[in-house]
PDB file of C-alpha atoms in Angstrom:
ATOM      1  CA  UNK K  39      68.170  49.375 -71.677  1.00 38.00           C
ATOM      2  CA  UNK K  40      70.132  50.578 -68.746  1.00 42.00           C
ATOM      3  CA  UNK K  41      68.050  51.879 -65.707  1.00 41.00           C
ATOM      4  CA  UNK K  42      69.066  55.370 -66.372  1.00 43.00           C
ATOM      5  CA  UNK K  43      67.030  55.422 -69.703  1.00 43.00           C
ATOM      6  CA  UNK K  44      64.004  53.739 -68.467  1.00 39.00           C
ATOM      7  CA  UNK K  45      63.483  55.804 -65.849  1.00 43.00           C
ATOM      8  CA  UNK K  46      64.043  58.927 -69.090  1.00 42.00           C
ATOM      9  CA  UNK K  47      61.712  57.165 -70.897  1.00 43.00           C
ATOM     10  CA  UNK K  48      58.571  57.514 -68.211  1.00 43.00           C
ATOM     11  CA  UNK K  49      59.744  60.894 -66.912  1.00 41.00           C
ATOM     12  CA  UNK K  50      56.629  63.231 -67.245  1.00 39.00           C
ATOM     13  CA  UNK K  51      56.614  65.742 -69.766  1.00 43.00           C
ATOM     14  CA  UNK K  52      58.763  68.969 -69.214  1.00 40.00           C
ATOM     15  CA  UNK K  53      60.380  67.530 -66.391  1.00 39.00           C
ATOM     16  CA  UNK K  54      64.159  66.475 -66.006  1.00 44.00           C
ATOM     17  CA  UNK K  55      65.786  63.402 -64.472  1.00 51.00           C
ATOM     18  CA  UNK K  56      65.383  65.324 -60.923  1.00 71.00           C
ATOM     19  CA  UNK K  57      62.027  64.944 -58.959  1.00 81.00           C
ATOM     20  CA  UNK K  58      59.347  65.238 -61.310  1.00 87.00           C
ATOM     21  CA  UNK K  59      57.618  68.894 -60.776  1.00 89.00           C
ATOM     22  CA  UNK K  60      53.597  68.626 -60.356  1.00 93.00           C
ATOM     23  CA  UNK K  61      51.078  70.703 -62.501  1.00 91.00           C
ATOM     24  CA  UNK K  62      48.545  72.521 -60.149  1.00 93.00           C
ATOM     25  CA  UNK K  63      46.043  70.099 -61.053  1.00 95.00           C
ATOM     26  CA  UNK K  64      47.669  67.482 -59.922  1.00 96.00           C
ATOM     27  CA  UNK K  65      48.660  69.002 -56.339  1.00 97.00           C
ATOM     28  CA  UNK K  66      44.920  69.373 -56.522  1.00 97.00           C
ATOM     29  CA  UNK K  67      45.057  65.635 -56.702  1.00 97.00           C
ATOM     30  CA  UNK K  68      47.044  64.772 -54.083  1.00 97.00           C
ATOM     31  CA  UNK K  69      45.505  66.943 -51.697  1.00 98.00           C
ATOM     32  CA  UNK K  70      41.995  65.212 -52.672  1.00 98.00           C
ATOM     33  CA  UNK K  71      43.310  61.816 -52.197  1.00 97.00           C
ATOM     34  CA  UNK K  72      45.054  62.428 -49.089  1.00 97.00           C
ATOM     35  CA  UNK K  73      42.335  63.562 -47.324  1.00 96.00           C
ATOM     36  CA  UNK K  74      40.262  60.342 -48.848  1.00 96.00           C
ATOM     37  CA  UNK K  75      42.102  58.117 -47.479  1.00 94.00           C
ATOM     38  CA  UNK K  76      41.075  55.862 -44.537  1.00 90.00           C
ATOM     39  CA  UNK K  77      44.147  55.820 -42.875  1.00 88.00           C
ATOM     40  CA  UNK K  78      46.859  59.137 -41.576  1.00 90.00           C
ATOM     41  CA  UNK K  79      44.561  61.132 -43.970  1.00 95.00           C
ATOM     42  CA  UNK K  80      45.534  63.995 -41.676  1.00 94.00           C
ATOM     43  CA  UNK K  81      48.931  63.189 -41.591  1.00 95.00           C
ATOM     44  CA  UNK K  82      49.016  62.529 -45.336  1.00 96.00           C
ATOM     45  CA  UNK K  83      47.607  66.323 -46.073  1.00 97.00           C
ATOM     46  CA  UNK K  84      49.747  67.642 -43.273  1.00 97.00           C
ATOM     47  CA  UNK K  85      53.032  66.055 -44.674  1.00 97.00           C
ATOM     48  CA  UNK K  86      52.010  67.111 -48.489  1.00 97.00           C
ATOM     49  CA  UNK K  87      51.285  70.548 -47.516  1.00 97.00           C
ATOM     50  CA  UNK K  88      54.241  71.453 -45.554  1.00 97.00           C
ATOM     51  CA  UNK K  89      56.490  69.604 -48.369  1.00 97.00           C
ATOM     52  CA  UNK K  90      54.846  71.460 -51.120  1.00 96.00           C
ATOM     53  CA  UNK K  91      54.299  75.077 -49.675  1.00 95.00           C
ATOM     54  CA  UNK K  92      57.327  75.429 -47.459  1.00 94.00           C
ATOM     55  CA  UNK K  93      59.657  72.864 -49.329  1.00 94.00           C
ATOM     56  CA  UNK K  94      60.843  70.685 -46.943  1.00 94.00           C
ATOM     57  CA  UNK K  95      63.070  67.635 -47.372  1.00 93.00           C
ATOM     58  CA  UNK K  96      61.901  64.003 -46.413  1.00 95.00           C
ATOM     59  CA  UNK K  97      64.559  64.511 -42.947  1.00 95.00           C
ATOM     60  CA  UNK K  98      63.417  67.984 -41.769  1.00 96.00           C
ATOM     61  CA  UNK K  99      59.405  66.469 -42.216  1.00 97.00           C
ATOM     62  CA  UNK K 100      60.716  63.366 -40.176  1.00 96.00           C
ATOM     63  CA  UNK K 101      63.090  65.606 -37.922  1.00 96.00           C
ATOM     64  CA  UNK K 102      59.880  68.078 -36.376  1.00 96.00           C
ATOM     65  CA  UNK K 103      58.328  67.973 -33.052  1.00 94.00           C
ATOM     66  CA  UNK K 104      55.393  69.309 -32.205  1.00 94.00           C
ATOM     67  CA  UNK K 105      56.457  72.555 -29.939  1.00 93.00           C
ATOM     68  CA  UNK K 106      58.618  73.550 -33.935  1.00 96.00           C
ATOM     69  CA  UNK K 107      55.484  73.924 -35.105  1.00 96.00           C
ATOM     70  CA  UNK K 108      52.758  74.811 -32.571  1.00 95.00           C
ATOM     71  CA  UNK K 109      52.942  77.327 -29.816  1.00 93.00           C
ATOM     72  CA  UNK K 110      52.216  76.191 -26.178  1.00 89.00           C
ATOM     73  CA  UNK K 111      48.542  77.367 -26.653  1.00 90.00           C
ATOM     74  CA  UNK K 112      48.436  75.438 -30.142  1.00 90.00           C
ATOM     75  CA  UNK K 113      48.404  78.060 -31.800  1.00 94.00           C
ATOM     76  CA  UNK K 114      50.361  77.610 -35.583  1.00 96.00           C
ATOM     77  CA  UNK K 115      53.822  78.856 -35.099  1.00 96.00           C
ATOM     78  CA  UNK K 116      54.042  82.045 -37.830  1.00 96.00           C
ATOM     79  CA  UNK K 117      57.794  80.814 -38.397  1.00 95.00           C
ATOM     80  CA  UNK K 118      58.949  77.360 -37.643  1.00 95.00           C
ATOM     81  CA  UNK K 119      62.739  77.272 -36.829  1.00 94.00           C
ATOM     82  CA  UNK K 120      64.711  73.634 -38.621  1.00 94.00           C
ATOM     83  CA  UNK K 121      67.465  73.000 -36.036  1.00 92.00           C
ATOM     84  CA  UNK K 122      70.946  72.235 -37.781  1.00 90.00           C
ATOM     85  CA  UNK K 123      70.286  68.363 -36.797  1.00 92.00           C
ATOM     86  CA  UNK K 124      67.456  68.577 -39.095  1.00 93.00           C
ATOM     87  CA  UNK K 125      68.782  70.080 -42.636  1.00 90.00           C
ATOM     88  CA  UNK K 126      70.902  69.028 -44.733  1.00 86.00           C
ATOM     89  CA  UNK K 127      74.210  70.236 -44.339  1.00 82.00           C
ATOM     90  CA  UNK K 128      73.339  71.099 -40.695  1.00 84.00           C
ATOM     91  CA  UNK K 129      72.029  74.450 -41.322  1.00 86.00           C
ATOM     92  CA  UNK K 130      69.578  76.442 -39.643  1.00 89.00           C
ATOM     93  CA  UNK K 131      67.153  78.249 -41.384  1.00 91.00           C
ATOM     94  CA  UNK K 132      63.856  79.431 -40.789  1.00 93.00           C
ATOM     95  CA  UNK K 133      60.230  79.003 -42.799  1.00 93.00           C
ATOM     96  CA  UNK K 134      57.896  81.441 -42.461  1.00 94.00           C
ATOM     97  CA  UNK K 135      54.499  79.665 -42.377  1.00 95.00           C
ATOM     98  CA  UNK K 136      52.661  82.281 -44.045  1.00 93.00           C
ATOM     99  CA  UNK K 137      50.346  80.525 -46.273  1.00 94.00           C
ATOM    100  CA  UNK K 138      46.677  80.392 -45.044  1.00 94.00           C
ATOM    101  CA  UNK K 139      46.176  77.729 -46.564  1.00 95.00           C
ATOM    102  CA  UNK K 140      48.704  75.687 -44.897  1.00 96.00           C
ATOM    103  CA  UNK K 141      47.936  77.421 -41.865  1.00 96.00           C
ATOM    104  CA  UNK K 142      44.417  75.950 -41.769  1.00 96.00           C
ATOM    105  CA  UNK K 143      45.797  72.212 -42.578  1.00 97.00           C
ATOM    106  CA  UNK K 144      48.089  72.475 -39.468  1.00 97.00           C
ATOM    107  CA  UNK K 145      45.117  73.904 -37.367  1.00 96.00           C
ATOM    108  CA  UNK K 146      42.890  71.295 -38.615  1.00 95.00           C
ATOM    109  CA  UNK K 147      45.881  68.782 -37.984  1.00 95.00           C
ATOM    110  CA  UNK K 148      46.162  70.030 -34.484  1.00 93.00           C
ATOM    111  CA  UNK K 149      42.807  69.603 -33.423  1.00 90.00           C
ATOM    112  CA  UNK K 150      42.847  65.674 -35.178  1.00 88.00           C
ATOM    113  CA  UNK K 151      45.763  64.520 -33.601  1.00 83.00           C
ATOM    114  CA  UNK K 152      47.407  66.609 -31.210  1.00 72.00           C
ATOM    115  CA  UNK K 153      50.212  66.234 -28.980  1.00 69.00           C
ATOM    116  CA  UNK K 154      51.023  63.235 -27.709  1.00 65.00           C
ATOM    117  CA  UNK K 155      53.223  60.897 -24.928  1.00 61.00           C
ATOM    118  CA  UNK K 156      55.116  61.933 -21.570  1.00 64.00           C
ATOM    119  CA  UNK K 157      56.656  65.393 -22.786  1.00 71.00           C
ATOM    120  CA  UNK K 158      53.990  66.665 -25.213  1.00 70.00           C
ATOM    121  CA  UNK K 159      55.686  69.455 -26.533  1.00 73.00           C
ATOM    122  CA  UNK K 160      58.586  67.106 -27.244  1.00 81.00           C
ATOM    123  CA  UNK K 161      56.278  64.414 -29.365  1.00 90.00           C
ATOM    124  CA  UNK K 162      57.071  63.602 -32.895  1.00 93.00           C
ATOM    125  CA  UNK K 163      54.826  65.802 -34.937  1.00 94.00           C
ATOM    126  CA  UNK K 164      54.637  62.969 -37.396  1.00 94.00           C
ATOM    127  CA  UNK K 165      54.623  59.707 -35.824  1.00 91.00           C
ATOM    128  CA  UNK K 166      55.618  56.118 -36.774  1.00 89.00           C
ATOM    129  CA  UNK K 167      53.450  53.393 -35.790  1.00 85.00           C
ATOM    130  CA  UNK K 168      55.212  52.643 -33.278  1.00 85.00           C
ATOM    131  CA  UNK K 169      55.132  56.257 -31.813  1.00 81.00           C
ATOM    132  CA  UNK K 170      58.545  57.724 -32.171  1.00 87.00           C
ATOM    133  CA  UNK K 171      59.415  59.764 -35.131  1.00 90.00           C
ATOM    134  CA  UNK K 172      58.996  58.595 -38.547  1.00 94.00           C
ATOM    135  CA  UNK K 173      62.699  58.470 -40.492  1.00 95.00           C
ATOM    136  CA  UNK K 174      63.510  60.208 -43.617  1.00 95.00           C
ATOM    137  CA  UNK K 175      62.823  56.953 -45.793  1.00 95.00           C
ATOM    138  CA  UNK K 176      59.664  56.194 -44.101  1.00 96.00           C
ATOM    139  CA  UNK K 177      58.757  59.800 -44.975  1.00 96.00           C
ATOM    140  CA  UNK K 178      59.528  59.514 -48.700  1.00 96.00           C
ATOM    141  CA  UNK K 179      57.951  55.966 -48.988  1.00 96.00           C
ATOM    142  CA  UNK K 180      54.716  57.452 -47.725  1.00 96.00           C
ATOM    143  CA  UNK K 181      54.521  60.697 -50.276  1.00 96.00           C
ATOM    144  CA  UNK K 182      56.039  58.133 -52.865  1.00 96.00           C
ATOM    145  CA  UNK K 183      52.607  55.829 -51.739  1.00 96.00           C
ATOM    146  CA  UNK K 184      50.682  58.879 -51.796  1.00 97.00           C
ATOM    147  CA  UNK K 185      51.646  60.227 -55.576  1.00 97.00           C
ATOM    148  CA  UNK K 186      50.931  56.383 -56.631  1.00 96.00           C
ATOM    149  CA  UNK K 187      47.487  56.544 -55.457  1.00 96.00           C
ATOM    150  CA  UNK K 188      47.038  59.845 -56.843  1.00 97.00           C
ATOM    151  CA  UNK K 189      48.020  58.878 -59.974  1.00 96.00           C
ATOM    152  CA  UNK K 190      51.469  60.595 -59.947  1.00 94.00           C
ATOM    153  CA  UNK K 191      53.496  57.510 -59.787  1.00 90.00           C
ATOM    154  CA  UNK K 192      56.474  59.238 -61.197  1.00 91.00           C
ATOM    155  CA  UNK K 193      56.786  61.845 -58.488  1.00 95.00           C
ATOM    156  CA  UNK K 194      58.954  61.462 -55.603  1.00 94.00           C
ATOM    157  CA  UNK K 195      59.219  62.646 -52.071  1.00 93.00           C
ATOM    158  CA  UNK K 196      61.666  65.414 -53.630  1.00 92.00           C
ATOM    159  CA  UNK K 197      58.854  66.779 -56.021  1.00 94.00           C
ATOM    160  CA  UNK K 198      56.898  68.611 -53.538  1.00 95.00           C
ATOM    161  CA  UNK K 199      60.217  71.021 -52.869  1.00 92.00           C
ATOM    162  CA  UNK K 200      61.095  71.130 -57.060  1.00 91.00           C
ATOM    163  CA  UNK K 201      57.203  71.917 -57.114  1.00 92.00           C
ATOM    164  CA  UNK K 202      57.810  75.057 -54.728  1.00 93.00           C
ATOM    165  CA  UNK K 203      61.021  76.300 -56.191  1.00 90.00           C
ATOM    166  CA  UNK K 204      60.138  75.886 -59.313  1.00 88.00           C
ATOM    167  CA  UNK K 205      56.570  77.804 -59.296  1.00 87.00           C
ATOM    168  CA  UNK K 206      58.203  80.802 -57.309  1.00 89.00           C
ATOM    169  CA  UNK K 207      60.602  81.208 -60.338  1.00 85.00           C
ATOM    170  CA  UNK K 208      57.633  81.225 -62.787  1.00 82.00           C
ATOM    171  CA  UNK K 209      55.619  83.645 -60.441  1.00 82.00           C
ATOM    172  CA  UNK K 210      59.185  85.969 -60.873  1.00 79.00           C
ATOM    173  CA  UNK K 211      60.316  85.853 -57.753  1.00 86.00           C
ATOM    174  CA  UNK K 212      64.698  86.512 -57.830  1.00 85.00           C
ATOM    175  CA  UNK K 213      66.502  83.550 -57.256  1.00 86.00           C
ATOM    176  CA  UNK K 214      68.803  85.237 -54.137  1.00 88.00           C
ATOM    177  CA  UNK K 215      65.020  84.780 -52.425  1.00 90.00           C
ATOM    178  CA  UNK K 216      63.895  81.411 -53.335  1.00 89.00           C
ATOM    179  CA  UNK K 217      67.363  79.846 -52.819  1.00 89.00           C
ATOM    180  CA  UNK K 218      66.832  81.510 -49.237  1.00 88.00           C
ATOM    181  CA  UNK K 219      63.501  79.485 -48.914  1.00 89.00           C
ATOM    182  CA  UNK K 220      65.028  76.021 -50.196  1.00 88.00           C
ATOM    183  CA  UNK K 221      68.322  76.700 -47.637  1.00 87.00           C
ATOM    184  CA  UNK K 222      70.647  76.273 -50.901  1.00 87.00           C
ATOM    185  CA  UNK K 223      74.050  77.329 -49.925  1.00 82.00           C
ATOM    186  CA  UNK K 224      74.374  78.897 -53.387  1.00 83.00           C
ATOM    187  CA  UNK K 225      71.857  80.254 -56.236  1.00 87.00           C
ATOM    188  CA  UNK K 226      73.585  77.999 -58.785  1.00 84.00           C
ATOM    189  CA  UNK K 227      71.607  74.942 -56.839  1.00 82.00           C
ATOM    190  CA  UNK K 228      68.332  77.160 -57.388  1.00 84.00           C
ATOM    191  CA  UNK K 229      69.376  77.837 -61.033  1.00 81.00           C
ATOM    192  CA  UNK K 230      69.377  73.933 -61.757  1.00 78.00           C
ATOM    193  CA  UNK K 231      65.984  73.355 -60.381  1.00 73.00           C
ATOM    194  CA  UNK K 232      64.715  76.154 -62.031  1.00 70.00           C
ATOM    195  CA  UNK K 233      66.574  76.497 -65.444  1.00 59.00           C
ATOM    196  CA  UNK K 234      66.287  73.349 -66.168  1.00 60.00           C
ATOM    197  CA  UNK K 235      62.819  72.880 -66.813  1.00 62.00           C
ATOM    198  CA  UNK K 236      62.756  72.690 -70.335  1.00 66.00           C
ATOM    199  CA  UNK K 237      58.460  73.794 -70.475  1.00 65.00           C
ATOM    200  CA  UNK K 238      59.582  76.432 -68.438  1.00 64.00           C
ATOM    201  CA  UNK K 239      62.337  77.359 -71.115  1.00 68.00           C
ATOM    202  CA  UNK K 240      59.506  76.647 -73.851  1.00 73.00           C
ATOM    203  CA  UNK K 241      57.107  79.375 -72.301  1.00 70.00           C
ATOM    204  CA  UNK K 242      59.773  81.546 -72.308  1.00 70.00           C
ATOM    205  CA  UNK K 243      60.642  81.521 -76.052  1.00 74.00           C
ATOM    206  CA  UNK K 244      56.691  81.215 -76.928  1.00 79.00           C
ATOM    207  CA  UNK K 245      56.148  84.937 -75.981  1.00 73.00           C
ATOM    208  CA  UNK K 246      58.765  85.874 -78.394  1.00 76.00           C
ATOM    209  CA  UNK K 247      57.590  87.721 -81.531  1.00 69.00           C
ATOM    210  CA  UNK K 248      58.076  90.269 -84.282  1.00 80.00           C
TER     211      UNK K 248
END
């Protein structure tokens, strides 16, 4: 069996060969198990919150310093600006951090860890061990960690983002917005996250009658 069709073969149900998109009881999950853990639980919530409610990649996550995201009084930035060197593509675009609920996990990860080293604005605002910023693999090996120990251990560091786009399509918000959100150069990108979905496409059809 070639690689191709055994990862088919454990894909989660109504999923495609893309990042596996989590139910809201398992984000529930996560978010319990991250802050569990004995270890960067406030890093792990952080990083899972601000890939599943704003949709960031693994290299704008690893790419942010702390004065992107916090004001010089600490405050939660209401918009955090991703510099081209961050995207992909080397756009800029900005996130609006609206959510309250991600608003309280950055206050609470504020107060836990705050800034750190000789220029604190300019400190990693998720650090490697060894202090400077984490990379974009070391980023998606820790969410990859964190689904495992959830019990999610087909979800990657990409699922957090399909998780986003693809509950903002279900909640019926246009396409023209969300790809706006993601930073997709075109809707069509948006369309295959979305479209795709074949549970999605089986709701759909379910409310059909006569």
């Amino acid at each position: 069996m070639s690689p191709r069709e055994t990862r088919a073969r454990g894909r989660p149900p109504g999923t495609t060969g893309r990042a596996a998109v989590l139910t809201t009881a398992q984000v529930r999950q996560v978010f319990r198990v991250a802050r569990a853990r004995k270890q960067h639980a406030d890093r792990a919530e952080a990083v899972f919150a601000m890939s599943v409610g704003l949709g960031l990649r693994a290299k704008e996550l690893a790419s942010l310093k702390w004065s992107d995201v916090y004001e010089a009084d600490g405050r939660v930035r209401h918009v955090v600006h991703l510099k081209a060197a961050y995207t992909k593509g080397a756009k800029t675009r900005d996130v609006f951090v609206s959510s309250p609920a991600l608003r309280r996990v950055l206050a609470n990860y504020r107060e836990r860890r705050g800034p750190w080293g000789p220029e604190p604005s300019r400190s990693p605002l998720f650090r490697s061990q060894k202090g400077g910023h984490m990379t974009a693999a070391s980023v998606a090996r820790f969410l990859t960690a964190l689904y495992r120990d959830a019990g999610v251990p087909d979800a990657t560091s990409h699922s957090g983002r399909r998780t986003l786009i693809t509950g903002l399509a279900e909640r019926g918000v246009d396409l023209k917005a969300i790809a706006e959100i993601a930073g997709h150069a075109s809707v069509r990108t948006t369309a295959v996250y979305v479209e795709a979905n074949p549970a999605r496409l089986a709701r759909i059809l379910q409310e059909v009658s006569w």
